Amino acid sequence: MSLPLLAFSSLAAMTALTVHRMRRARFTPVELSTARFFLNEPPSESQRQWVLCPPQWRDRSYLLQMATLALLLLAVAVEGLTTPRADGLRVEIFVDISGSMDTQQDGQRRFEMAHERLRETLDTIERISAEPGEPPEVRLATFDQDVVPRGRATSDLATLRKLTARDFAPRLIGTNLAALQRYLNRRPTSEDDWSPTHVVVISDQPVPRWAVESQDRPVQWLDVARAVDSHGITRIEPKADALTGRLNNVRVHLRAWGTPPANTSLQVTGGGEQESAAVRWDDDGYARVNLEDLAIFHSQQASVLNLELSGTDAWPHDNVAAVQLPDRSELTVRWQVTNVSPPELAGWKLQGPAEGDAVSTAGLPSLVVTDCAGLASVPDHVPVLLVGSPAGPRDLVQSEIEAAEKLEWFVCSVSDDQPFLQDVNLDALEREPFMRPEFVADLLPAFHRAGFHHGNLRTEDVRVELLAFPAESETSTASSRMALGRINSKDRHGRLVWMPLLPRLSREPGAESPESVDANEAWQVVFLNSVSWLLNRGDTQLFELTDQTHSQPNYDAAPFRLPLHPGEGDTSHAAKHQTMFDPSLRVTAEQPGRWWQLPLLLSLIVLTVERCLVLSRGKG
Amino acid sequence: MISRNSLQIRDANSLPLSNAELQQYRLQLDRRVPTVPPGERLMRKRGQSLEFREYDAYQPGDDVRFIDWRLSLSRGAPWEMWKKTFDTEEAARIVVSVDQSATLDAASGKSTIAAWLAEAVSRVALLGRDHVVLHRMWTRGEDEFASGTDSAWRGRLSELRGPAAVAGLRDQFGDSADAGSRVGDSTTGDLSSVVRFLKPGVIWLIVSDFLAPPECLQQLAASVSAARQRRAVVAVIELDSWPWERARIAERPVRVAGPGIGLDEDRLRFDVQNDLLERITQKIDANRDTFFRRVPLGSLRSRWAWPVGGTRSSQLDLKTLFRDWFTSDSVVSDLLIPGGTQ
């Protein structure tokens, strides 16, 4: 019982006793032998049964009764404050099942150590449940990137004891403690209104500050990690040509925690070939390997390079990776030739509505390059490259595109002279993971499929979104129009410009640096690459490493890459071990006491005196 | 039906009169039965009964059945014969009916006064070798649950003989507060069992508050008339506590409880005024007249009225009241005369 409730109860009881003592029956009961002669007499018209008299403070019995009640409540309050109870104890245990829990330390995995901590925690809870009171309830949950409850809360600890260390296996790579914090701070829903009073976290991550400073409920953080030596690949960095997208180099970043291993090498295999690169660790435990220094990287035979770091360590999952190289059959464009229009360089004879002639398509895929005005004359099911729309995609989508269901692809630019490209840093043409939140939330479900790529250009006041659709994409018409409409409706400045993604492009050997090209020519390169993509000589994936669900290289995963979780495999942090489930978590007083017996004894004495007084008065 | 069921009497409520005081009285028979025909009148004289008196010389003409042959052969001359003589049946009988209605159990102590009166009269009679029939009037019979109907109500009787019965007399009385064994308001008391004791010359003393339902009082009046036709002597002592109860409730809000009121009767709340008290008084008198109008008793009727002073029962000195009433009451003085035991 809480203290406010006790205080309220005491006040209510004393008030009730006072009112009871002040109350007097208005009609005095009288026993008469002639009572039955009153039966048919009209009773009193007054309905008032009781009258309140002034309190009789001289009534010793009343005062002693009040004192007895006050002492009794005091005893209950003191007992509730000083006696440990298991009433209402609800413990939720979170076990970290991220990939790092697979780390070997002291001859066993961290999962096994976590299982020992779990068992010790259950021992402590079971010791509490042996005391009188409501048995504690325990719920088990696991977490990595997210929190996954395992079953409902139960008082049957034997069921939880049946769990073994093998029942815990890594699900994802990476530990998201923010997700755990959000889960603990969530508002209970009607479906799951079970809220823990105590939280126990078993993890190999250092205790975060929010867990230490938790005021609502104590968080017992059990860190099972110890510093052990480990090393692995932390990042793979592509180095591509800023303008053409040509992959020049792949830089592999390595990190060693603890003592760096000696004679470490990076084994690179691919295309039936194998090559080894020595790893030289610096004093801080960092190392880098440039694949461009290896002959196998330049070999046209290898499309996928498998990387493996030699030596065994505590967490072996970051010792392997894979790099998928782009298709080497690249389009060659003499983009610096200004007298030749880019379509012609690509093998096309541009023949738009201005000339009025049909495009020569001998030996080439059918493609019509036109503007909005020429859409109507394009035959059905013929791919269209739309250029020169001055109105932008919004008008395009809402007018011409909706009217022309046959339109399959489109490129929009603000004008033919491309003023937005004048200040563009073409280095930004490097492909980047497209992780804008609004795009992920709104468009990824629609466009997240193989062959769909993103990139962007950024300037101070102009943003150019590059969006490409695969030729075989089923979302090429309706879904793409919907997506464009949504994106433009969200762009408050209306400055989105859409064009096919720069797929791959290489310059002729010895050509000038792309940084020297002027903006107009750069746009032409972009245009040509768009044409190249439309010819279904599309992009190839630069590389991929691992994703959230596969610690091993996965060639079927989505093309966008995820960085290794920082700290995953980092076994160098000093573990801060805490004692096991502290019994003081369940009490509000440090030392359970017996002081409640004193007011109880006094109340009994006062009550005895009061009863003796009443009896003696009755006899008198 | 003669019942040996006895009531427990508390020592605190023991009879305020000692045996020495009671031995000064004896039942007065001669004045009360002047019209008894010869042969029916009870007298104390020598006669034929089962009680041996003395030996006497046999005279010719005496009944040879009373010759004591053993004594005649062992004593005197062979021609002398001795015979036994016996006392004549000369004991008087008094029937004391004590009202056992629940109305006597009220705080006024009427049941105690009634028990004391019955015990005192019985002691006088038993000490004078007279017979006493104690009648607990208007109480339940042993077969009270046999039928569950009102006809199951009947009186209880106890017959006591001789001075030896004085020792057990106190067990016959008590201030039983067993209200459940009392006559209910809607019940007609069955007095047929007591009427058969009311032979000529028998004294029937009725002690009651006459607050029983009219049906009971009518039945009692009929029984009294029948007894008087059989030449029994009927005397009535009425216990009247209404003046004292009236003084208790005057001018104050009261919730009335008592016999005849159901446990759930919650409407008997009154702001007592004089007009209410007057109406109640009239109701009580009318109820009482149900009996006395049918049976005029003359001097053999007296009323013991509770004094008005003292509104609590604990303030009533019942022993003093009883002594005063017993020694000064006209009915008592008519029934009991000073003279002591022969």
mmCIF file of C-alpha atoms in Angstrom, chain A residues 26-46 48-49, chain B residues 103 110 185 211-212 242 245 252-255 257 259 267 269-271 276 279-280 283-284 287:
data_model
loop_
_atom_site.group_PDB
_atom_site.id
_atom_site.type_symbol
_atom_site.label_atom_id
_atom_site.label_comp_id
_atom_site.label_asym_id
_atom_site.label_seq_id
_atom_site.Cartn_x
_atom_site.Cartn_y
_atom_site.Cartn_z
ATOM 1 C CA ARG A 26 -32.682 11.099 17.726
ATOM 2 C CA PHE A 27 -35.201 8.553 18.963
ATOM 3 C CA THR A 28 -34.321 6.881 22.219
ATOM 4 C CA PRO A 29 -35.117 3.176 22.111
ATOM 5 C CA VAL A 30 -37.538 2.264 24.898
ATOM 6 C CA GLU A 31 -38.836 -1.189 25.660
ATOM 7 C CA LEU A 32 -42.445 -1.163 26.766
ATOM 8 C CA SER A 33 -44.724 -4.020 27.720
ATOM 9 C CA THR A 34 -47.516 -2.030 26.086
ATOM 10 C CA ALA A 35 -45.628 -1.657 22.796
ATOM 11 C CA ARG A 36 -48.252 -3.316 20.689
ATOM 12 C CA PHE A 37 -50.770 -0.619 21.580
ATOM 13 C CA PHE A 38 -48.573 1.832 19.638
ATOM 14 C CA LEU A 39 -48.859 -0.084 16.413
ATOM 15 C CA ASN A 40 -51.617 1.877 14.786
ATOM 16 C CA GLU A 41 -50.549 5.254 16.052
ATOM 17 C CA PRO A 42 -49.237 7.748 13.486
ATOM 18 C CA PRO A 43 -45.454 7.869 13.752
ATOM 19 C CA SER A 44 -43.346 10.968 13.943
ATOM 20 C CA GLU A 45 -43.332 13.014 10.787
ATOM 21 C CA SER A 46 -39.652 13.737 11.106
ATOM 22 C CA ARG A 48 -34.278 12.474 10.668
ATOM 23 C CA GLN A 49 -32.875 9.444 12.400
ATOM 24 C CA THR B 103 -45.434 -8.419 28.247
ATOM 25 C CA LYS B 110 -43.414 -7.642 36.339
ATOM 26 C CA ASP B 185 -50.522 -11.553 20.436
ATOM 27 C CA LEU B 211 -52.138 -7.004 28.384
ATOM 28 C CA ALA B 212 -52.646 -10.243 26.520
ATOM 29 C CA TRP B 242 -48.246 1.459 32.489
ATOM 30 C CA GLU B 245 -43.803 3.314 31.462
ATOM 31 C CA ARG B 252 -39.376 12.894 24.359
ATOM 32 C CA PRO B 253 -38.701 11.284 20.963
ATOM 33 C CA VAL B 254 -38.710 7.532 21.442
ATOM 34 C CA ARG B 255 -38.503 4.437 19.321
ATOM 35 C CA ALA B 257 -39.932 -1.706 21.118
ATOM 36 C CA PRO B 259 -43.468 -7.720 22.852
ATOM 37 C CA ARG B 267 -41.893 2.900 12.105
ATOM 38 C CA ARG B 269 -40.997 6.466 16.244
ATOM 39 C CA PHE B 270 -42.963 9.018 18.141
ATOM 40 C CA ASP B 271 -42.565 12.505 19.374
ATOM 41 C CA LEU B 276 -50.858 10.047 22.263
ATOM 42 C CA ARG B 279 -55.051 7.245 23.462
ATOM 43 C CA ILE B 280 -52.693 4.497 24.564
ATOM 44 C CA LYS B 283 -56.511 1.264 24.485
ATOM 45 C CA ILE B 284 -54.999 -0.473 27.508
ATOM 46 C CA ASN B 287 -58.144 -4.293 26.465
#
